[in-house]
Amino acid sequence: MLRIDLHTHTVFSGHAFGTIYEIAAEAARKNMQMIAFTDHGPSMSSVISPLHFMFKHRFPEYINGVRTLYGCEANILNESGELDIDEEIQKDLDILLAAIHLETSYVDLSLDGNTRAVINALKNPHLKVLSHPAHPYYPCQLETILNTAIDNHVLLELNTSYLRSRPNEIPSVKSMVDLVKNRGAKLLVNSDTHFVHEVGDDDALYENWNALDMNEELIINNYPDELCSFLGIKI
């Protein structure tokens, strides 16, 4: 079970099924230390208004004793790497994740164009995490993107929900693990929670542990001080 899980979605994402307080209560029940609420940016269909991301100043730092972060999983919109929330909002968030997603205005730019779109997004100084990079919705040059993320001090996410739902893509996750090892970097393991019971769930990671050739030292969640320093926040 993860003690820290920095990718969760609430009912406000339009296709998730728990509230902030329900997810936090489940995290507390599981003795978790920190969670982030990272609803999808507003360009995704059936998603909330941009106003949702403008209430950081009223958001509680702790719910049921669990440190809570106010964030967003933004959508990459185009080849320029533009995100679908304003820069002023990006600055104010505790954590900003991003990826290309379906059901947005993004148009498939083929291998080279998609790669450029992600690379340009990675140059955004506010971006902290590249969501599910080993499971791209559109073709891209994975090794180039992974190296660029590391070079720009953006964490690569190992998304456990995709290990469950897309096991045929485990080889691409293994490629990411190998590259992170070779670069002396760390991975951020997240659940990508859409149902309350999923928060902190890393069972799929350990079911595939040997196939991925993982080790505990690779997981930055295991080093709260290092992770908090990276994010510029305190537990």
CSV table of C-alpha atoms in Angstrom, one decimal:
chain,number,residue,atom,x,y,z
A,1,MET,CA,0.0,0.0,0.0
A,2,LEU,CA,1.3,3.4,-0.9
A,3,ARG,CA,1.8,5.9,1.9
A,4,ILE,CA,1.9,8.7,-0.6
A,5,ASP,CA,-0.4,8.8,-3.7
A,6,LEU,CA,-0.3,11.9,-5.8
A,7,HIS,CA,-2.7,11.1,-8.6
A,8,THR,CA,-6.4,10.9,-7.7
A,9,HIS,CA,-9.6,12.0,-9.4
A,10,THR,CA,-12.9,13.1,-7.8
A,11,VAL,CA,-16.4,13.4,-9.1
A,12,PHE,CA,-15.4,16.7,-10.6
A,13,SER,CA,-13.4,14.9,-13.3
A,14,GLY,CA,-16.7,13.8,-14.7
A,15,HIS,CA,-15.8,10.1,-14.9
A,16,ALA,CA,-14.6,9.4,-11.3
A,17,PHE,CA,-16.8,8.4,-8.4
A,18,GLY,CA,-15.6,9.8,-5.1
A,19,THR,CA,-15.6,13.2,-3.4
A,20,ILE,CA,-12.5,14.8,-1.9
A,21,TYR,CA,-13.7,13.9,1.6
A,22,GLU,CA,-14.5,10.3,0.8
A,23,ILE,CA,-11.1,9.7,-0.8
A,24,ALA,CA,-9.4,11.4,2.2
A,25,ALA,CA,-11.4,9.3,4.6
A,26,GLU,CA,-10.3,6.1,2.8
A,27,ALA,CA,-6.6,7.3,2.8
A,28,ALA,CA,-6.9,7.9,6.6
A,29,ARG,CA,-8.4,4.4,7.1
A,30,LYS,CA,-5.3,3.0,5.2
A,31,ASN,CA,-2.9,5.1,7.4
A,32,MET,CA,-1.7,7.0,4.3
A,33,GLN,CA,0.6,10.0,4.8
A,34,MET,CA,-0.2,12.3,1.8
A,35,ILE,CA,-2.5,12.4,-1.2
A,36,ALA,CA,-3.0,14.8,-4.0
A,37,PHE,CA,-6.3,15.6,-5.7
A,38,THR,CA,-5.6,16.0,-9.4
A,39,ASP,CA,-8.8,16.4,-11.4
A,40,HIS,CA,-8.5,16.7,-15.2
A,41,GLY,CA,-8.1,20.0,-16.8
A,42,PRO,CA,-11.2,21.7,-18.3
A,43,SER,CA,-10.5,20.8,-21.9
A,44,MET,CA,-11.6,17.2,-21.3
A,45,SER,CA,-15.2,16.5,-22.1
A,46,SER,CA,-17.6,16.4,-19.1
A,47,VAL,CA,-15.1,18.2,-16.9
A,48,ILE,CA,-15.6,21.1,-14.5
A,49,SER,CA,-15.0,24.8,-15.0
A,50,PRO,CA,-11.5,26.3,-14.7
A,51,LEU,CA,-12.8,27.9,-11.5
A,52,HIS,CA,-12.4,24.6,-9.8
A,53,PHE,CA,-8.6,25.1,-9.8
A,54,MET,CA,-8.7,28.6,-8.4
A,55,PHE,CA,-9.6,27.8,-4.7
A,56,LYS,CA,-6.2,26.8,-3.4
A,57,HIS,CA,-6.4,29.5,-0.7
A,58,ARG,CA,-9.5,27.8,0.8
A,59,PHE,CA,-8.3,24.2,0.5
A,60,PRO,CA,-7.5,22.3,3.8
A,61,GLU,CA,-3.9,21.2,4.1
A,62,TYR,CA,-5.1,18.2,6.2
A,63,ILE,CA,-8.2,16.1,6.1
A,64,ASN,CA,-8.6,13.4,8.7
A,65,GLY,CA,-4.9,13.7,9.5
A,66,VAL,CA,-3.8,13.1,5.9
A,67,ARG,CA,-1.7,15.8,4.2
A,68,THR,CA,-3.7,16.9,1.1
A,69,LEU,CA,-2.3,18.6,-2.0
A,70,TYR,CA,-4.4,20.7,-4.4
A,71,GLY,CA,-3.5,19.9,-7.9
A,72,CYS,CA,-4.5,19.2,-11.5
A,73,GLU,CA,-3.8,16.7,-14.2
A,74,ALA,CA,-3.7,19.1,-17.1
A,75,ASN,CA,-4.1,18.2,-20.8
A,76,ILE,CA,-1.5,19.0,-23.4
A,77,LEU,CA,-3.3,20.8,-26.1
A,78,ASN,CA,-1.0,21.1,-29.1
A,79,GLU,CA,2.5,20.8,-30.5
A,80,SER,CA,3.6,23.9,-28.6
A,81,GLY,CA,3.0,22.0,-25.3
A,82,GLU,CA,0.3,24.4,-24.1
A,83,LEU,CA,-1.7,23.2,-21.1
A,84,ASP,CA,-5.4,23.8,-20.6
A,85,ILE,CA,-5.1,25.8,-17.4
A,86,ASP,CA,-3.7,29.3,-17.1
A,87,GLU,CA,-0.2,29.9,-16.0
A,88,GLU,CA,-1.3,31.9,-13.0
A,89,ILE,CA,-3.4,28.9,-11.8
A,90,GLN,CA,-0.5,26.6,-12.5
A,91,LYS,CA,1.8,28.6,-10.2
A,92,ASP,CA,-0.7,28.4,-7.3
A,93,LEU,CA,-1.1,24.6,-7.4
A,94,ASP,CA,0.7,22.3,-5.0
A,95,ILE,CA,1.3,19.9,-7.8
A,96,LEU,CA,0.8,19.9,-11.6
A,97,LEU,CA,0.6,16.7,-13.7
A,98,ALA,CA,0.2,16.7,-17.4
A,99,ALA,CA,-0.3,14.3,-20.4
A,100,ILE,CA,-2.0,14.0,-23.7
A,101,HIS,CA,-5.4,12.6,-23.3
A,102,LEU,CA,-8.3,11.5,-25.4
A,103,GLU,CA,-11.6,13.5,-25.5
A,104,THR,CA,-9.8,16.8,-25.6
A,105,SER,CA,-9.1,19.2,-28.5
A,106,TYR,CA,-5.7,17.6,-29.1
A,107,VAL,CA,-5.3,16.4,-32.7
A,108,ASP,CA,-2.9,13.4,-33.4
A,109,LEU,CA,0.2,14.9,-34.9
A,110,SER,CA,1.9,11.5,-35.6
A,111,LEU,CA,5.1,10.2,-34.0
A,112,ASP,CA,7.3,13.3,-34.4
A,113,GLY,CA,4.6,15.9,-33.7
A,114,ASN,CA,3.3,14.1,-30.6
A,115,THR,CA,6.8,13.8,-29.3
A,116,ARG,CA,7.4,17.5,-29.8
A,117,ALA,CA,4.1,18.4,-28.0
A,118,VAL,CA,5.2,16.4,-24.9
A,119,ILE,CA,8.8,17.8,-25.0
A,120,ASN,CA,7.5,21.3,-25.2
A,121,ALA,CA,5.2,20.7,-22.2
A,122,LEU,CA,8.1,19.3,-20.3
A,123,LYS,CA,9.8,22.7,-20.6
A,124,ASN,CA,7.0,24.2,-18.5
A,125,PRO,CA,8.7,25.2,-15.2
A,126,HIS,CA,5.5,24.5,-13.2
A,127,LEU,CA,5.1,20.9,-14.4
A,128,LYS,CA,6.1,18.4,-11.8
A,129,VAL,CA,4.9,15.0,-13.1
A,130,LEU,CA,4.4,13.5,-16.6
A,131,SER,CA,1.4,11.2,-16.2
A,132,HIS,CA,1.5,7.6,-17.4
A,133,PRO,CA,4.3,8.3,-20.0
A,134,ALA,CA,4.7,4.6,-20.7
A,135,HIS,CA,1.1,4.4,-21.9
A,136,PRO,CA,0.7,7.2,-24.5
A,137,TYR,CA,-2.6,7.6,-26.1
A,138,TYR,CA,-0.9,8.7,-29.3
A,139,PRO,CA,2.4,7.4,-30.8
A,140,CYS,CA,5.5,9.1,-29.6
A,141,GLN,CA,9.2,8.5,-29.1
A,142,LEU,CA,9.2,7.1,-25.6
A,143,GLU,CA,12.9,7.2,-24.8
A,144,THR,CA,13.2,10.8,-26.0
A,145,ILE,CA,10.3,11.9,-23.8
A,146,LEU,CA,11.6,10.0,-20.8
A,147,ASN,CA,15.1,11.5,-21.1
A,148,THR,CA,13.7,15.0,-21.6
A,149,ALA,CA,11.5,14.7,-18.5
A,150,ILE,CA,14.5,13.7,-16.4
A,151,ASP,CA,16.6,16.5,-17.9
A,152,ASN,CA,13.9,19.0,-17.0
A,153,HIS,CA,13.4,17.7,-13.5
A,154,VAL,CA,9.9,16.3,-14.1
A,155,LEU,CA,9.1,13.1,-12.4
A,156,LEU,CA,8.0,10.1,-14.5
A,157,GLU,CA,4.9,8.3,-13.2
A,158,LEU,CA,4.5,4.6,-12.9
A,159,ASN,CA,0.7,4.4,-13.0
A,160,THR,CA,-0.6,1.3,-11.3
A,161,SER,CA,-4.1,1.6,-12.9
A,162,TYR,CA,-2.5,1.0,-16.3
A,163,LEU,CA,-0.7,-2.1,-15.1
A,164,ARG,CA,-4.1,-3.4,-14.3
A,165,SER,CA,-6.0,-2.3,-17.3
A,166,ARG,CA,-3.3,-2.5,-20.1
A,167,PRO,CA,-1.0,-5.4,-19.2
A,168,ASN,CA,0.0,-5.7,-22.9
A,169,GLU,CA,2.0,-2.4,-22.4
A,170,ILE,CA,4.1,-3.8,-19.5
A,171,PRO,CA,7.2,-3.9,-21.8
A,172,SER,CA,7.0,-0.1,-22.3
A,173,VAL,CA,6.8,0.3,-18.5
A,174,LYS,CA,9.9,-2.0,-18.2
A,175,SER,CA,11.7,0.3,-20.7
A,176,MET,CA,10.9,3.3,-18.5
A,177,VAL,CA,12.1,1.5,-15.4
A,178,ASP,CA,15.4,0.5,-17.1
A,179,LEU,CA,16.0,4.1,-18.4
A,180,VAL,CA,15.3,5.6,-14.9
A,181,LYS,CA,17.8,3.1,-13.4
A,182,ASN,CA,20.4,4.0,-16.0
A,183,ARG,CA,19.9,7.7,-15.4
A,184,GLY,CA,20.1,7.4,-11.6
A,185,ALA,CA,16.6,8.9,-11.3
A,186,LYS,CA,13.5,7.9,-9.4
A,187,LEU,CA,9.9,7.1,-10.3
A,188,LEU,CA,6.7,8.4,-8.7
A,189,VAL,CA,4.2,5.5,-8.2
A,190,ASN,CA,0.5,6.6,-8.3
A,191,SER,CA,-2.8,4.9,-8.4
A,192,ASP,CA,-4.7,7.3,-10.7
A,193,THR,CA,-7.7,6.7,-8.4
A,194,HIS,CA,-11.1,6.9,-10.0
A,195,PHE,CA,-13.0,4.8,-7.4
A,196,VAL,CA,-12.5,5.5,-3.7
A,197,HIS,CA,-11.1,2.1,-2.9
A,198,GLU,CA,-8.3,2.5,-5.3
A,199,VAL,CA,-6.4,5.2,-3.4
A,200,GLY,CA,-3.0,4.0,-2.4
A,201,ASP,CA,-3.5,0.7,-4.2
A,202,ASP,CA,-0.2,-0.6,-5.6
A,203,ASP,CA,-1.0,-4.3,-5.8
A,204,ALA,CA,-0.6,-4.4,-9.6
A,205,LEU,CA,2.9,-3.1,-9.2
A,206,TYR,CA,4.0,-5.9,-6.9
A,207,GLU,CA,2.2,-8.5,-9.1
A,208,ASN,CA,4.5,-7.3,-11.9
A,209,TRP,CA,7.5,-6.6,-9.7
A,210,ASN,CA,9.9,-9.2,-11.2
A,211,ALA,CA,8.7,-8.6,-14.8
A,212,LEU,CA,9.6,-4.9,-14.4
A,213,ASP,CA,12.8,-5.6,-12.5
A,214,MET,CA,11.8,-3.1,-9.9
A,215,ASN,CA,13.5,-2.2,-6.6
A,216,GLU,CA,12.3,-0.1,-3.7
A,217,GLU,CA,15.0,2.4,-4.1
A,218,LEU,CA,13.5,3.6,-7.4
A,219,ILE,CA,10.3,4.7,-5.8
A,220,ILE,CA,10.4,8.3,-4.7
A,221,ASN,CA,7.2,7.8,-2.6
A,222,ASN,CA,9.5,5.9,-0.2
A,223,TYR,CA,11.5,9.1,0.5
A,224,PRO,CA,9.0,11.6,1.7
A,225,ASP,CA,11.6,14.3,2.5
A,226,GLU,CA,13.1,14.1,-1.0
A,227,LEU,CA,9.6,14.1,-2.6
A,228,CYS,CA,8.5,17.1,-0.6
A,229,SER,CA,11.7,19.0,-1.3
A,230,PHE,CA,11.1,18.3,-5.0
A,231,LEU,CA,7.6,19.6,-4.8
A,232,GLY,CA,8.5,22.5,-2.6
A,233,ILE,CA,5.9,21.6,0.1
A,234,LYS,CA,5.8,20.3,3.6
A,235,ILE,CA,4.0,17.3,5.1
